[in-house]
Structure formats: C-alpha cells, structure tokens
Tab-separated table of C-alpha atoms in Angstrom:
chain	number	residue	atom	x	y	z
A	1	UNK	CA	0.000	0.000	0.000
A	2	UNK	CA	1.313	3.457	-0.870
A	3	UNK	CA	1.040	6.010	1.984
A	4	UNK	CA	-0.069	9.446	0.749
A	5	UNK	CA	0.542	12.534	2.825
A	6	UNK	CA	0.550	16.321	2.474
A	7	UNK	CA	4.181	17.315	1.916
A	8	UNK	CA	3.347	20.825	3.165
A	9	UNK	CA	2.590	19.439	6.667
A	10	UNK	CA	5.930	18.945	8.532
A	11	UNK	CA	4.270	16.745	11.138
A	12	UNK	CA	2.918	14.449	8.437
A	13	UNK	CA	6.414	14.046	7.014
A	14	UNK	CA	7.842	13.131	10.426
A	15	UNK	CA	5.079	10.665	11.345
A	16	UNK	CA	4.788	8.975	7.949
A	17	UNK	CA	5.754	5.280	7.989
A	18	UNK	CA	8.877	4.206	6.051
A	19	UNK	CA	8.234	3.556	2.364
A	20	UNK	CA	9.680	0.038	2.492
A	21	UNK	CA	8.211	-0.927	5.904
A	22	UNK	CA	8.276	-4.644	6.596
A	23	UNK	CA	5.075	-6.404	7.779
A	24	UNK	CA	6.449	-7.178	11.233
A	25	UNK	CA	7.627	-3.560	11.631
A	26	UNK	CA	4.198	-2.312	10.600
A	27	UNK	CA	2.507	-4.556	13.165
A	28	UNK	CA	4.827	-3.307	15.933
A	29	UNK	CA	4.267	0.315	14.891
A	30	UNK	CA	0.490	-0.058	14.839
A	31	UNK	CA	0.606	-1.694	18.293
A	32	UNK	CA	2.633	1.260	19.632
A	33	UNK	CA	0.213	3.737	18.056
A	34	UNK	CA	-2.764	1.881	19.550
A	35	UNK	CA	-1.157	1.917	23.016
A	36	UNK	CA	-0.363	5.627	22.661
A	37	UNK	CA	-3.963	6.294	21.642
A	38	UNK	CA	-5.227	4.275	24.628
A	39	UNK	CA	-3.065	6.321	27.023
A	40	UNK	CA	-4.180	9.552	25.359
A	41	UNK	CA	-7.837	8.566	25.743
A	42	UNK	CA	-7.258	7.642	29.393
A	43	UNK	CA	-5.649	11.026	30.078
A	44	UNK	CA	-8.580	12.771	28.367
A	45	UNK	CA	-11.022	10.807	30.548
A	46	UNK	CA	-9.092	11.671	33.723
A	47	UNK	CA	-9.027	15.353	32.759
A	48	UNK	CA	-12.787	15.265	32.144
A	49	UNK	CA	-13.367	13.473	35.479
A	50	UNK	CA	-11.182	16.038	37.279
A	51	UNK	CA	-13.188	18.856	35.706
A	52	UNK	CA	-16.450	17.249	36.858
A	53	UNK	CA	-15.046	16.646	40.349
A	54	UNK	CA	-13.785	20.247	40.536
A	55	UNK	CA	-17.184	21.548	39.466
A	56	UNK	CA	-18.903	19.349	42.070
A	57	UNK	CA	-16.428	20.531	44.713
A	58	UNK	CA	-17.141	24.152	43.824
A	59	UNK	CA	-20.875	23.472	44.138
A	60	UNK	CA	-20.530	21.547	47.422
A	61	UNK	CA	-21.250	23.474	50.594
A	62	UNK	CA	-18.867	22.492	53.409
A	63	UNK	CA	-20.372	22.973	56.880
A	64	UNK	CA	-18.709	22.425	60.256
A	65	UNK	CA	-20.692	21.651	63.398
A	66	UNK	CA	-18.743	23.009	66.356
A	67	UNK	CA	-19.415	23.291	70.066
A	68	UNK	CA	-18.532	21.663	73.348
A	69	UNK	CA	-19.484	18.105	74.247
A	70	UNK	CA	-23.250	17.638	74.825
A	71	UNK	CA	-24.057	20.910	73.069
A	72	UNK	CA	-26.443	19.258	70.595
A	73	UNK	CA	-24.195	18.781	67.541
A	74	UNK	CA	-25.100	15.136	66.972
A	75	UNK	CA	-28.793	15.892	67.440
A	76	UNK	CA	-28.569	18.748	64.923
A	77	UNK	CA	-26.885	16.403	62.460
A	78	UNK	CA	-29.647	13.836	62.991
A	79	UNK	CA	-32.246	16.490	62.185
A	80	UNK	CA	-30.427	17.387	58.973
A	81	UNK	CA	-30.050	13.741	57.930
A	82	UNK	CA	-33.662	12.939	58.788
A	83	UNK	CA	-34.771	15.702	56.423
A	84	UNK	CA	-32.159	15.685	53.649
A	85	UNK	CA	-30.877	12.073	53.583
A	86	UNK	CA	-34.113	10.267	54.338
A	87	UNK	CA	-33.339	6.979	52.538
A	88	UNK	CA	-30.103	6.350	54.438
A	89	UNK	CA	-31.782	7.460	57.658
A	90	UNK	CA	-34.505	4.825	57.228
A	91	UNK	CA	-31.918	2.128	56.417
A	92	UNK	CA	-30.071	2.826	59.685
A	93	UNK	CA	-33.144	3.173	61.889
A	94	UNK	CA	-33.114	-0.398	63.236
A	95	UNK	CA	-29.473	-0.060	64.356
A	96	UNK	CA	-30.484	2.611	66.869
A	97	UNK	CA	-32.485	0.110	68.920
A	98	UNK	CA	-29.347	-1.048	70.746
A	99	UNK	CA	-28.296	2.559	71.474
A	100	UNK	CA	-31.747	3.424	72.853
A	101	UNK	CA	-31.741	0.302	75.017
A	102	UNK	CA	-28.339	1.400	76.353
A	103	UNK	CA	-29.688	4.882	77.129
A	104	UNK	CA	-32.592	3.343	79.052
A	105	UNK	CA	-30.452	0.830	80.962
A	106	UNK	CA	-27.862	3.478	81.804
A	107	UNK	CA	-30.524	5.824	83.205
A	108	UNK	CA	-32.038	3.069	85.357
A	109	UNK	CA	-28.606	2.075	86.655
A	110	UNK	CA	-27.818	5.692	87.538
A	111	UNK	CA	-30.985	5.792	89.661
A	112	UNK	CA	-30.138	2.429	91.228
A	113	UNK	CA	-26.670	3.695	92.201
A	114	UNK	CA	-28.264	6.678	93.929
A	115	UNK	CA	-30.774	4.352	95.603
A	116	UNK	CA	-27.923	2.170	96.870
A	117	UNK	CA	-26.318	5.245	98.409
A	118	UNK	CA	-29.632	5.989	100.097
A	119	UNK	CA	-29.825	2.418	101.427
A	120	UNK	CA	-26.235	2.567	102.688
A	121	UNK	CA	-27.010	5.801	104.562
A	122	UNK	CA	-30.537	4.874	105.626
A	123	UNK	CA	-30.044	6.018	109.215
A	124	UNK	CA	-28.855	9.523	108.365
A	125	UNK	CA	-31.172	12.508	108.735
A	126	UNK	CA	-31.225	13.699	105.105
A	127	UNK	CA	-32.262	10.352	103.584
A	128	UNK	CA	-35.760	9.473	102.433
A	129	UNK	CA	-37.771	6.783	104.233
A	130	UNK	CA	-37.412	3.572	102.229
A	131	UNK	CA	-39.974	0.786	102.049
A	132	UNK	CA	-39.457	-2.910	101.383
A	133	UNK	CA	-40.546	-2.340	97.776
A	134	UNK	CA	-37.514	-0.103	97.184
A	135	UNK	CA	-35.175	-2.852	98.349
A	136	UNK	CA	-37.009	-5.319	96.097
A	137	UNK	CA	-36.711	-2.998	93.097
A	138	UNK	CA	-32.991	-2.728	93.760
A	139	UNK	CA	-32.681	-6.534	93.651
A	140	UNK	CA	-35.025	-7.186	90.707
A	141	UNK	CA	-33.402	-4.551	88.496
A	142	UNK	CA	-29.859	-5.698	89.246
A	143	UNK	CA	-29.598	-7.664	85.939
A	144	UNK	CA	-29.618	-4.328	84.078
A	145	UNK	CA	-26.025	-3.768	85.241
A	146	UNK	CA	-24.950	-6.747	83.125
A	147	UNK	CA	-27.276	-5.622	80.329
A	148	UNK	CA	-25.521	-2.244	80.165
A	149	UNK	CA	-22.155	-3.954	79.766
A	150	UNK	CA	-23.516	-6.342	77.106
A	151	UNK	CA	-25.040	-3.482	75.119
A	152	UNK	CA	-21.706	-1.680	75.106
A	153	UNK	CA	-20.056	-4.792	73.729
A	154	UNK	CA	-22.736	-5.105	71.070
A	155	UNK	CA	-21.775	-1.582	70.021
A	156	UNK	CA	-18.173	-2.679	69.531
A	157	UNK	CA	-16.520	-1.959	72.879
A	158	UNK	CA	-13.767	-4.281	74.074
A	159	UNK	CA	-13.944	-5.666	77.633
A	160	UNK	CA	-11.099	-3.417	78.848
A	161	UNK	CA	-12.904	-0.342	77.470
A	162	UNK	CA	-15.956	-0.860	79.662
A	163	UNK	CA	-15.579	0.784	83.039
A	164	UNK	CA	-17.191	-0.555	86.150
A	165	UNK	CA	-19.431	1.677	88.213
A	166	UNK	CA	-17.604	4.628	89.758
A	167	UNK	CA	-17.001	4.523	93.486
A	168	UNK	CA	-19.826	6.003	95.534
A	169	UNK	CA	-18.766	9.285	97.064
A	170	UNK	CA	-20.675	12.129	98.614
A	171	UNK	CA	-24.456	11.761	98.543
A	172	UNK	CA	-24.548	15.169	96.866
A	173	UNK	CA	-22.328	14.065	93.984
A	174	UNK	CA	-23.846	12.507	90.881
A	175	UNK	CA	-23.102	8.778	90.751
A	176	UNK	CA	-22.240	9.259	87.073
A	177	UNK	CA	-19.137	11.363	87.548
A	178	UNK	CA	-16.905	8.982	85.595
A	179	UNK	CA	-16.030	9.159	81.919
A	180	UNK	CA	-18.898	8.590	79.548
A	181	UNK	CA	-18.950	5.486	77.378
A	182	UNK	CA	-17.991	6.087	73.752
A	183	UNK	CA	-17.492	4.145	70.540
A	184	UNK	CA	-14.246	4.522	68.638
A	185	UNK	CA	-15.749	4.209	65.176
A	186	UNK	CA	-18.882	5.818	63.817
A	187	UNK	CA	-19.297	2.628	61.731
A	188	UNK	CA	-20.863	0.965	64.787
A	189	UNK	CA	-24.025	0.491	62.678
A	190	UNK	CA	-22.019	-1.782	60.332
A	191	UNK	CA	-20.703	-3.668	63.373
A	192	UNK	CA	-24.241	-4.325	64.583
A	193	UNK	CA	-25.393	-5.383	61.124
A	194	UNK	CA	-22.471	-7.798	60.775
A	195	UNK	CA	-23.280	-9.260	64.198
A	196	UNK	CA	-26.884	-9.840	63.187
A	197	UNK	CA	-25.805	-11.442	59.908
A	198	UNK	CA	-23.481	-13.866	61.693
A	199	UNK	CA	-20.177	-12.411	60.484
A	200	UNK	CA	-17.914	-14.029	63.080
A	201	UNK	CA	-15.010	-11.726	62.250
A	202	UNK	CA	-16.972	-8.744	63.535
A	203	UNK	CA	-18.936	-10.291	66.364
A	204	UNK	CA	-19.073	-8.856	69.837
A	205	UNK	CA	-15.886	-9.554	71.831
A	206	UNK	CA	-18.048	-11.721	74.091
A	207	UNK	CA	-19.531	-14.477	71.949
A	208	UNK	CA	-22.468	-15.229	74.239
A	209	UNK	CA	-23.837	-11.679	73.896
A	210	UNK	CA	-26.778	-11.302	71.548
A	211	UNK	CA	-29.319	-8.547	71.041
A	212	UNK	CA	-32.112	-11.127	71.495
A	213	UNK	CA	-30.904	-12.140	74.979
A	214	UNK	CA	-30.491	-8.504	76.015
A	215	UNK	CA	-33.996	-7.671	74.805
A	216	UNK	CA	-35.438	-10.580	76.824
A	217	UNK	CA	-33.825	-9.313	80.040
A	218	UNK	CA	-35.035	-5.764	79.426
A	219	UNK	CA	-38.556	-6.983	78.638
A	220	UNK	CA	-38.563	-8.934	81.891
A	221	UNK	CA	-37.764	-5.721	83.806
A	222	UNK	CA	-40.547	-3.692	82.174
A	223	UNK	CA	-42.882	-3.397	85.176
A	224	UNK	CA	-40.065	-2.727	87.649
A	225	UNK	CA	-38.557	0.037	85.485
A	226	UNK	CA	-41.936	1.740	85.328
A	227	UNK	CA	-42.470	1.340	89.074
A	228	UNK	CA	-39.020	2.765	89.840
A	229	UNK	CA	-39.498	5.867	87.683
A	230	UNK	CA	-43.059	6.590	88.853
A	231	UNK	CA	-42.258	6.190	92.560
A	232	UNK	CA	-42.639	9.539	94.348
A	233	UNK	CA	-39.996	8.701	96.937
A	234	UNK	CA	-37.481	7.929	94.179
A	235	UNK	CA	-38.245	11.248	92.460
A	236	UNK	CA	-37.709	13.074	95.760
A	237	UNK	CA	-34.420	11.237	96.274
A	238	UNK	CA	-33.198	12.293	92.813
A	239	UNK	CA	-34.066	15.914	93.566
A	240	UNK	CA	-32.424	15.934	96.987
A	241	UNK	CA	-29.266	14.227	95.792
A	242	UNK	CA	-29.172	16.411	92.690
A	243	UNK	CA	-28.564	13.358	90.531
A	244	UNK	CA	-27.815	14.487	86.999
A	245	UNK	CA	-29.483	12.230	84.461
A	246	UNK	CA	-28.852	12.612	80.740
A	247	UNK	CA	-31.023	15.204	79.008
A	248	UNK	CA	-33.314	12.611	77.385
A	249	UNK	CA	-33.453	10.218	80.355
A	250	UNK	CA	-36.931	11.312	81.433
A	251	UNK	CA	-38.234	10.828	77.878
A	252	UNK	CA	-36.956	7.243	77.685
A	253	UNK	CA	-37.963	6.353	81.249
A	254	UNK	CA	-41.471	7.706	80.733
A	255	UNK	CA	-41.719	5.673	77.502
A	256	UNK	CA	-40.173	2.554	79.091
A	257	UNK	CA	-43.296	0.432	78.563
A	258	UNK	CA	-42.986	0.934	74.795
A	259	UNK	CA	-39.173	0.694	74.679
A	260	UNK	CA	-39.028	-2.585	76.628
A	261	UNK	CA	-41.420	-4.408	74.284
A	262	UNK	CA	-39.877	-7.392	72.506
A	263	UNK	CA	-41.020	-6.088	69.111
A	264	UNK	CA	-39.935	-2.499	69.780
A	265	UNK	CA	-38.855	-0.496	66.727
A	266	UNK	CA	-37.284	2.974	67.135
A	267	UNK	CA	-39.178	6.042	65.955
A	268	UNK	CA	-37.594	9.211	64.590
A	269	UNK	CA	-38.370	10.876	67.903
A	270	UNK	CA	-36.513	8.136	69.804
A	271	UNK	CA	-33.450	8.346	67.560
A	272	UNK	CA	-33.193	12.133	67.790
A	273	UNK	CA	-33.068	11.830	71.587
A	274	UNK	CA	-30.693	8.846	71.712
A	275	UNK	CA	-27.157	9.641	72.866
A	276	UNK	CA	-24.027	7.807	71.765
A	277	UNK	CA	-20.699	9.552	72.113
A	278	UNK	CA	-18.273	8.975	69.228
A	279	UNK	CA	-14.610	9.960	69.085
A	280	UNK	CA	-14.190	9.978	65.316
A	281	UNK	CA	-14.876	12.743	62.828
A	282	UNK	CA	-18.314	12.201	61.335
A	283	UNK	CA	-18.960	13.262	57.746
A	284	UNK	CA	-22.372	13.151	56.106
A	285	UNK	CA	-23.452	14.167	52.613
A	286	UNK	CA	-26.865	15.781	52.231
A	287	UNK	CA	-28.856	16.752	49.166
A	288	UNK	CA	-30.631	20.058	49.772
A	289	UNK	CA	-33.195	21.779	47.560
A	290	UNK	CA	-32.177	25.447	47.346
A	291	UNK	CA	-34.848	27.399	45.419
A	292	UNK	CA	-35.424	24.537	42.998
A	293	UNK	CA	-31.727	23.651	42.583
A	294	UNK	CA	-30.186	20.579	44.175
A	295	UNK	CA	-27.186	21.445	46.326
A	296	UNK	CA	-24.782	19.063	48.024
A	297	UNK	CA	-23.885	19.754	51.637
A	298	UNK	CA	-21.019	18.010	53.378
A	299	UNK	CA	-21.543	18.331	57.122
A	300	UNK	CA	-18.720	17.505	59.549
A	301	UNK	CA	-19.174	16.815	63.268
A	302	UNK	CA	-15.640	16.989	64.649
A	303	UNK	CA	-16.385	16.287	68.324
A	304	UNK	CA	-16.553	18.711	71.222
A	305	UNK	CA	-14.638	17.380	74.193
A	306	UNK	CA	-11.422	19.188	75.092
A	307	UNK	CA	-9.284	16.269	73.947
A	308	UNK	CA	-10.862	16.391	70.468
A	309	UNK	CA	-10.546	20.107	69.754
A	310	UNK	CA	-7.012	19.798	68.374
A	311	UNK	CA	-8.616	17.898	65.459
A	312	UNK	CA	-10.696	20.905	64.406
A	313	UNK	CA	-8.011	22.942	62.633
A	314	UNK	CA	-7.531	20.787	59.480
A	315	UNK	CA	-11.264	21.113	58.787
A	316	UNK	CA	-11.207	24.930	58.815
A	317	UNK	CA	-9.826	25.032	55.253
A	318	UNK	CA	-12.356	26.113	52.579
A	319	UNK	CA	-15.313	26.002	54.953
A	320	UNK	CA	-18.463	27.734	53.721
A	321	UNK	CA	-20.282	27.885	57.053
A	322	UNK	CA	-19.800	27.111	60.735
A	323	UNK	CA	-22.795	26.141	62.852
A	324	UNK	CA	-21.850	26.711	66.475
A	325	UNK	CA	-23.980	25.009	69.130
A	326	UNK	CA	-24.132	26.992	72.367
A	327	UNK	CA	-26.244	25.231	75.036
A	328	UNK	CA	-27.603	28.197	76.991
A	329	UNK	CA	-29.280	25.998	79.621
A	330	UNK	CA	-25.882	25.010	81.068
A	331	UNK	CA	-25.231	28.296	82.902
A	332	UNK	CA	-25.245	26.341	86.214
A	333	UNK	CA	-23.165	23.351	85.019
A	334	UNK	CA	-19.457	22.591	84.798
A	335	UNK	CA	-17.393	20.707	82.269
A	336	UNK	CA	-17.139	16.996	82.921
A	337	UNK	CA	-13.511	17.082	81.696
A	338	UNK	CA	-12.643	20.000	83.993
A	339	UNK	CA	-15.063	20.739	86.877
A	340	UNK	CA	-13.356	24.084	87.471
A	341	UNK	CA	-14.797	25.506	84.231
A	342	UNK	CA	-18.379	26.686	83.815
A	343	UNK	CA	-19.910	25.210	80.653
A	344	UNK	CA	-21.412	28.487	79.440
A	345	UNK	CA	-18.091	30.268	79.949
A	346	UNK	CA	-16.388	27.499	77.955
A	347	UNK	CA	-18.810	28.160	75.074
A	348	UNK	CA	-17.840	31.842	75.050
A	349	UNK	CA	-14.130	30.923	75.007
A	350	UNK	CA	-14.684	28.564	72.075
A	351	UNK	CA	-16.786	31.113	70.191
A	352	UNK	CA	-14.119	33.785	70.604
A	353	UNK	CA	-11.461	31.416	69.204
A	354	UNK	CA	-13.664	30.627	66.190
A	355	UNK	CA	-14.399	34.299	65.490
A	356	UNK	CA	-10.692	35.171	65.771
A	357	UNK	CA	-9.485	32.464	63.366
A	358	UNK	CA	-8.073	33.931	60.145
A	359	UNK	CA	-8.829	30.651	58.381
A	360	UNK	CA	-12.520	31.308	59.023
A	361	UNK	CA	-12.445	35.055	58.286
A	362	UNK	CA	-14.657	34.687	55.192
A	363	UNK	CA	-16.829	31.928	56.610
A	364	UNK	CA	-20.513	32.450	57.363
A	365	UNK	CA	-21.152	32.052	61.083
A	366	UNK	CA	-24.361	30.559	62.465
A	367	UNK	CA	-25.116	30.228	66.173
A	368	UNK	CA	-27.744	27.944	67.639
A	369	UNK	CA	-28.570	29.196	71.135
A	370	UNK	CA	-29.613	25.678	71.963
A	371	UNK	CA	-31.611	23.908	74.679
A	372	UNK	CA	-33.900	26.853	75.273
A	373	UNK	CA	-36.548	24.396	76.494
A	374	UNK	CA	-34.224	23.218	79.292
A	375	UNK	CA	-33.342	26.826	80.120
A	376	UNK	CA	-37.025	27.586	80.581
A	377	UNK	CA	-37.508	24.569	82.871
A	378	UNK	CA	-34.591	25.623	85.072
A	379	UNK	CA	-35.850	29.190	85.384
A	380	UNK	CA	-39.395	27.986	86.129
A	381	UNK	CA	-37.972	25.783	88.895
A	382	UNK	CA	-36.614	28.918	90.595
A	383	UNK	CA	-32.904	28.744	89.705
A	384	UNK	CA	-31.421	32.255	89.619
A	385	UNK	CA	-29.232	32.927	86.581
A	386	UNK	CA	-27.235	35.743	88.210
A	387	UNK	CA	-26.055	33.352	90.928
A	388	UNK	CA	-23.974	31.533	88.296
A	389	UNK	CA	-23.577	34.413	85.823
A	390	UNK	CA	-22.752	37.517	87.891
A	391	UNK	CA	-22.614	39.759	84.814
A	392	UNK	CA	-26.335	39.153	84.322
A	393	UNK	CA	-26.792	41.421	87.378
A	394	UNK	CA	-30.357	42.369	88.289
A	395	UNK	CA	-31.984	41.658	84.935
A	396	UNK	CA	-35.310	39.752	85.069
A	397	UNK	CA	-34.944	36.042	85.785
A	398	UNK	CA	-37.000	35.209	82.690
A	399	UNK	CA	-36.231	32.994	79.713
A	400	UNK	CA	-36.440	35.585	76.942
A	401	UNK	CA	-34.519	38.137	78.979
A	402	UNK	CA	-31.689	35.637	79.441
A	403	UNK	CA	-31.768	34.742	75.734
A	404	UNK	CA	-31.597	38.425	74.752
A	405	UNK	CA	-28.632	39.007	77.069
A	406	UNK	CA	-26.689	35.968	75.813
A	407	UNK	CA	-27.459	36.769	72.177
A	408	UNK	CA	-25.922	40.204	72.639
A	409	UNK	CA	-22.794	38.729	74.241
A	410	UNK	CA	-22.271	36.386	71.281
A	411	UNK	CA	-22.885	39.265	68.837
A	412	UNK	CA	-20.355	41.448	70.619
A	413	UNK	CA	-17.775	38.664	70.414
A	414	UNK	CA	-18.213	38.510	66.629
A	415	UNK	CA	-17.932	42.284	66.334
A	416	UNK	CA	-14.801	42.681	68.441
A	417	UNK	CA	-12.857	39.553	67.434
A	418	UNK	CA	-13.492	38.944	63.719
A	419	UNK	CA	-10.515	39.721	61.423
A	420	UNK	CA	-12.989	41.414	59.067
A	421	UNK	CA	-16.748	42.128	58.969
A	422	UNK	CA	-18.917	39.085	58.287
A	423	UNK	CA	-22.487	37.892	58.547
A	424	UNK	CA	-23.594	36.081	61.672
A	425	UNK	CA	-26.983	34.388	61.928
A	426	UNK	CA	-28.365	33.709	65.412
A	427	UNK	CA	-31.154	31.191	66.078
A	428	UNK	CA	-32.920	30.197	69.280
A	429	UNK	CA	-33.275	26.435	69.093
A	430	UNK	CA	-34.271	23.278	70.789
A	431	UNK	CA	-32.924	20.600	68.472
A	432	UNK	CA	-34.854	17.967	70.412
A	433	UNK	CA	-38.293	19.576	70.176
A	434	UNK	CA	-37.802	21.147	66.749
A	435	UNK	CA	-34.779	22.223	64.788
A	436	UNK	CA	-35.697	25.886	64.585
A	437	UNK	CA	-37.682	28.249	66.702
A	438	UNK	CA	-39.542	30.943	64.735
A	439	UNK	CA	-37.320	33.697	66.138
A	440	UNK	CA	-34.157	34.394	64.154
A	441	UNK	CA	-31.795	37.319	64.091
A	442	UNK	CA	-29.167	38.113	61.477
A	443	UNK	CA	-26.295	40.305	62.535
A	444	UNK	CA	-23.533	41.826	60.479
A	445	UNK	CA	-20.459	42.788	62.457
C-alpha cells in the first residue's frame, strides 16, 4: 500500500511510515500507536473526570458543626439527615435500637446507684424513708447492670474499654461522675449489622452476647422500670441528691413500657433523643433543595470534648459555614472534663477562638442558642441565673430576657474579634423539640 501525505505538513512528514516498511515492523508500529492512543484517551477521561469533580467541589457546601461536648451537635446532624438524607436514615433506623436500650439501661442504673447510696445511709437525717418495695426494686433490676455492659459490647466496645461503676462518694455528687462510654468508630451500625448477619469476624468480643438475649432481660424488667421511675420517693431522692441524668433520660424512662417491648422499633423521635458519644470525625453528605436547585452539603461533626478540639483545625480550610452550638441551659453546670470551668463560659471561650481564626475570616457564622426548652424549665424551677452568671446582674430572671442578654454577648464577640466584617446568623433552638424556633436574628459585624 502506498502512503499518501501532504508534503506541506511537517508533522505528516515526520510521522509517515517508512516507504519500504516490513510487515512485522508495521505490526509493531500499529501496536505502539494503539497503546499511545489508549493512554491519550485515558488522560482525556481523567481530565474530564477532574473537571467534573472540581465543578462538584465548587458546588458543594462544606459545613462544620462546632461546640462543646453535649451541646447538641449530633442531634442537629440527625435532624439534617432525617430531612435531607431520608433513605439512608430509614436504612439505619433499626441499628439505633441497641443505642436506645443502652440509654434506658444506663438511666435506670444511675438511679439504682443513687438508691444504693440511700440504702447505705438509711439512718442519716437527710435520707428518704425507704420501704421494702424499694429494696425489692434494687434486687429485681440488678440484671440491668450486666445488660448495660452487654449493650456496650454489642456496640463494639472491648472488655477493657468498659468501666465498672464509679465509686460512691458524697451523697450530693452525681453517681455518674466517671467518663462517659464512647465508641471509637462511627461505623458501629455496620458492626451491629455484621453481628446480626453472623459475620464471626466482627462479632461482639463476648460471643455469648446477643441482642435477642439482652432484649429478653429488658422486657422482663418492664414493670419494675416503670415502678421505679413513677415512685414519688425515688423522684424526691433524685431531687435531693441532685442526681444528673442525661437530658433525654426522662423521655426514655417515661416511655419505658414501649421501649421494653420485645417487638420495639425505634421512631424518629426516639433516635433524635438517643445519645451515643463517638470519638471519630463524622462526615455526612446531604442533598438540599435550594430554590429549585439541588445542592450538596457536606456536614462535619468533629467532636466537642477538650481532647478532640485539636482535630478541628484541618477542617477549617475552605469552609463555607460554621454552625456553632451553644447550650444556653448550662449556665449552672461545669465541664465533665474540667469541673473548674463553667460550661457556658467554655462556650464563650470557644466562640471567641472561632471568630478570631483567620482561616474562618470569610466563613458564614451561624449560632444555635440551643436547649432553650431546658433553660425555661430551670428558670421555672426557681434557679437564679445571676447566681452563676454575675454579669447578668439584676436583669429579670426570665427565659427571653436571658436569651436576649446571651445573644448580645455572642454578637459582641463577633464584632470585636473577627478579622474582618462578616455575617452572623443567630437562632434560638431546641434541636430535640424542633430544629428551629420561629425567632431568628441576622447580625452583620
């Protein structure tokens, strides 16, 4: 075959095959050209994929959830996922049963520890009069101690990671002063699923633990759990000893008859209130409808305890928005990690650091003044805010007055500590009752 080419094209002259090319040389040349074309096509595909990925990255909204431990970050994330990632939320719903059972068992055991202190000090003046039924409840509910340990193992904890009950100290000190149980991986749902499917490589560290056996024990304690929680003497004991139960403990204990049923299935309401502390960074992708256009949000919960805050910095890069959870009901509480520090004061310290960060100078700031429902309950019970927050002075001891005062303090922090002016959106929230309250204020520093 004679190869024809345009002699005026220098490239054609260079790339033209030899006039007397042998068949084997032609085959080798064509193989090289085919390989070169394959590589060229692959590079073109990678460039196209990179362009698509870059476009998606530019359209993705990166949001950080920040705040101290127990501020409501995980609950906020649940609300977002329940609304904007509904399919995945429904798929994971069954996995929360074990967590909710743990929340219930832990709350009952906290009460039993306080009751044991009362029994041990029965002859002292400040104890409540106990009846035989209280001693019987203490005995009949004792299996829930083992249930709590088994539930932790079902969630992936190793035996040496499960602490025994803390030593009983002063009757005025909460029996739950020790470190809170946590899971090391947020893939605990996969661990539970593998356990249910019989994957022996990912079974609970204790092979005789099963969710069925745990459920049977809990179901057998149904009547006693209800009797314990509804007992007036027990309620008085909890008040006098100032026993601090978890925020959602009363919800689960009141609903114990439903939660202890053998065929119990978690509701959205149950899951939103369930608490499980995780030490890993949690990342969730949400699909949000923004005025008719689908927008991808990547939401990061980076943990709030003091030991986790050093992990925040790498996530500050290219952040579009920070949602800061400030639990305003904790004005009379102290950090579990450091009892010398008031929790509300810790929130102000954190907020100042966030506002001052140059990496976040162009980032939209959003504050959730959270747990307003708990703030209202505390004020209605007669607790005086200015006793714990001297700067509140003689302002009215009323919920909205406190909210107004705290809102202004957070606004002032933005104004005086931001590297440059930026928008700050302030919401009053109760992420348990509803994600947003109607009242919202936008402030530009």
